[in-house]
């Protein structure tokens, strides 16, 4: 039994029926969109597989069912792959686009009518587009999650009033600094405001908050991007200063900060008499620095300043000697 | 998948009724502080709550709201295109509705197992039903079918009951079909 040409056209829109000399006896309607009205294979297609000199040379292998790859002369970027079998003394090939389907559709403006229901072309296109849509959706969701996570992270480490680090945030920076102290020495400053309680008592908490925000801003301005500033609660601040500042440098910085605070912090455009005291500790003063010790020593230096009249900055001397 | 549904809900309510409405609905549904969009499971029935709240605020019956949602969904270019792959005309689209859940499962691995049945009840009449569809989704489907009939340019009469949809195609080519190329033009985002 032979397949009639009508049957071929109905079932196989991508078929080619060839004579041994290359004449195109029949071509499916979709193939025709690619090869145009060509009557002879040499006018429209090159045979890439099987590797052969010409059709006659490749004929026996194609008859035997080897894989065939043809390239249209008009569109070499859209290869046609398939296989062949003998029919009516000629060669019947059935071809497909493989993953070049998308390119083929674009290049030749193919529509639904160019494929038969048994072809998986529509399913392929559906999957292709759906996949991209889902990927985009996932990327969007991931970005949102990442943003939310970062926001939550920042929130957990930030003092809401001043925007400086909070205790938790500072402690993690300090731990890291201690770990790297040998290569990257640093200094720790503990600062308390002087006469802050009076502001709160006389002018209220709103005024107090205002002062704290101004102080925070001064600290931001007076420190570098590699430094870290935290508000520990109340009117207590901690500063992590990167680098191996000399005792003189640190005292200079401390006094500058104090001066800025006492000179510029105002409420209702009036200087309110708030000042500050600072105590420092330097990592290079310790053979093996440790967070608790440095914090205690900076605190001790601060205490010494307060006891001796406030409004000054002092470096803790002789670490390790202190009980 | 829930995140996607929530995103659609938000998109639908925002574009149909405005940002202010959406924010008020979130507050009324006690969802204002959650990240509604990234909920990966329907915790505390958030999606349901927001829909009920919105319907109450608008004084619309819930099924009408769900139908509107369905119609809005199929207007989104990405979804509309995926649905158009099911058939070159509206009749074929309707007939292949039973394959739709299968297609969706090819891409949405966590999609619940829902089946759609399509029964031919006349020359151009169909009864579409589903046993496992969650409550209310039948209305979304109905709205979607209305939207797709428009898209294909067909005139159809759609009647919904609790369990199924009765659809009859009155005129197949009533208006021009919205354009649909198998391949979108290169610069268009999905």
Short mmCIF file of C-alpha atoms in Angstrom, two decimals, chain B residues 104-181:
data_model
loop_
_atom_site.label_atom_id
_atom_site.label_comp_id
_atom_site.label_asym_id
_atom_site.label_seq_id
_atom_site.Cartn_x
_atom_site.Cartn_y
_atom_site.Cartn_z
CA UNK B 104 -0.35 24.58 33.96
CA UNK B 105 1.21 21.73 35.90
CA UNK B 106 4.03 21.56 33.37
CA UNK B 107 5.24 24.91 34.62
CA UNK B 108 3.80 25.28 38.10
CA UNK B 109 5.09 22.24 39.89
CA UNK B 110 3.25 23.06 43.10
CA UNK B 111 -0.12 23.53 41.45
CA UNK B 112 -2.92 21.65 43.20
CA UNK B 113 -4.47 18.72 41.32
CA UNK B 114 -7.55 20.19 39.73
CA UNK B 115 -9.34 18.66 36.79
CA UNK B 116 -11.62 20.37 34.33
CA UNK B 117 -14.25 18.44 32.39
CA UNK B 118 -15.77 19.68 29.16
CA UNK B 119 -18.99 18.03 28.01
CA UNK B 120 -20.52 18.78 24.64
CA UNK B 121 -24.22 19.35 25.24
CA UNK B 122 -25.13 20.65 21.77
CA UNK B 123 -23.63 21.71 18.46
CA UNK B 124 -22.16 24.83 20.01
CA UNK B 125 -23.00 24.16 23.64
CA UNK B 126 -20.70 23.02 26.39
CA UNK B 127 -20.89 22.27 30.06
CA UNK B 128 -17.65 22.89 31.92
CA UNK B 129 -17.19 21.58 35.42
CA UNK B 130 -14.71 20.67 38.08
CA UNK B 131 -14.99 18.50 41.15
CA UNK B 132 -11.95 19.72 42.98
CA UNK B 133 -12.07 23.41 42.30
CA UNK B 134 -11.90 25.45 45.50
CA UNK B 135 -15.02 27.43 46.36
CA UNK B 136 -15.46 30.49 44.23
CA UNK B 137 -12.87 29.71 41.57
CA UNK B 138 -15.68 28.69 39.19
CA UNK B 139 -16.59 32.37 39.00
CA UNK B 140 -13.02 33.32 38.17
CA UNK B 141 -13.12 30.73 35.39
CA UNK B 142 -16.38 32.14 34.10
CA UNK B 143 -14.92 35.64 34.01
CA UNK B 144 -11.88 34.28 32.24
CA UNK B 145 -14.04 32.55 29.64
CA UNK B 146 -15.93 35.76 28.99
CA UNK B 147 -12.65 37.55 28.54
CA UNK B 148 -11.30 34.91 26.17
CA UNK B 149 -14.49 34.95 24.08
CA UNK B 150 -13.87 38.67 23.62
CA UNK B 151 -10.26 38.03 22.81
CA UNK B 152 -11.09 35.55 20.07
CA UNK B 153 -13.85 37.79 18.78
CA UNK B 154 -16.60 35.28 19.53
CA UNK B 155 -20.02 35.96 20.98
CA UNK B 156 -20.86 33.54 23.76
CA UNK B 157 -23.50 33.20 26.44
CA UNK B 158 -22.15 32.04 29.77
CA UNK B 159 -24.22 30.93 32.74
CA UNK B 160 -22.66 29.94 36.03
CA UNK B 161 -23.94 27.75 38.79
CA UNK B 162 -22.21 26.39 41.86
CA UNK B 163 -20.63 23.44 40.14
CA UNK B 164 -20.46 24.17 36.45
CA UNK B 165 -20.56 26.66 33.65
CA UNK B 166 -22.94 26.39 30.72
CA UNK B 167 -21.44 28.02 27.68
CA UNK B 168 -22.89 28.39 24.22
CA UNK B 169 -21.11 29.98 21.31
CA UNK B 170 -23.64 32.16 19.53
CA UNK B 171 -21.41 33.57 16.81
CA UNK B 172 -17.87 32.31 16.27
CA UNK B 173 -16.65 35.33 14.35
CA UNK B 174 -18.67 38.13 15.86
CA UNK B 175 -15.81 40.60 15.99
CA UNK B 176 -12.18 40.63 15.00
CA UNK B 177 -9.93 38.45 17.08
CA UNK B 178 -7.27 40.33 19.01
CA UNK B 179 -3.96 39.78 17.21
CA UNK B 180 -1.95 36.78 18.27
CA UNK B 181 1.39 35.87 16.77
#
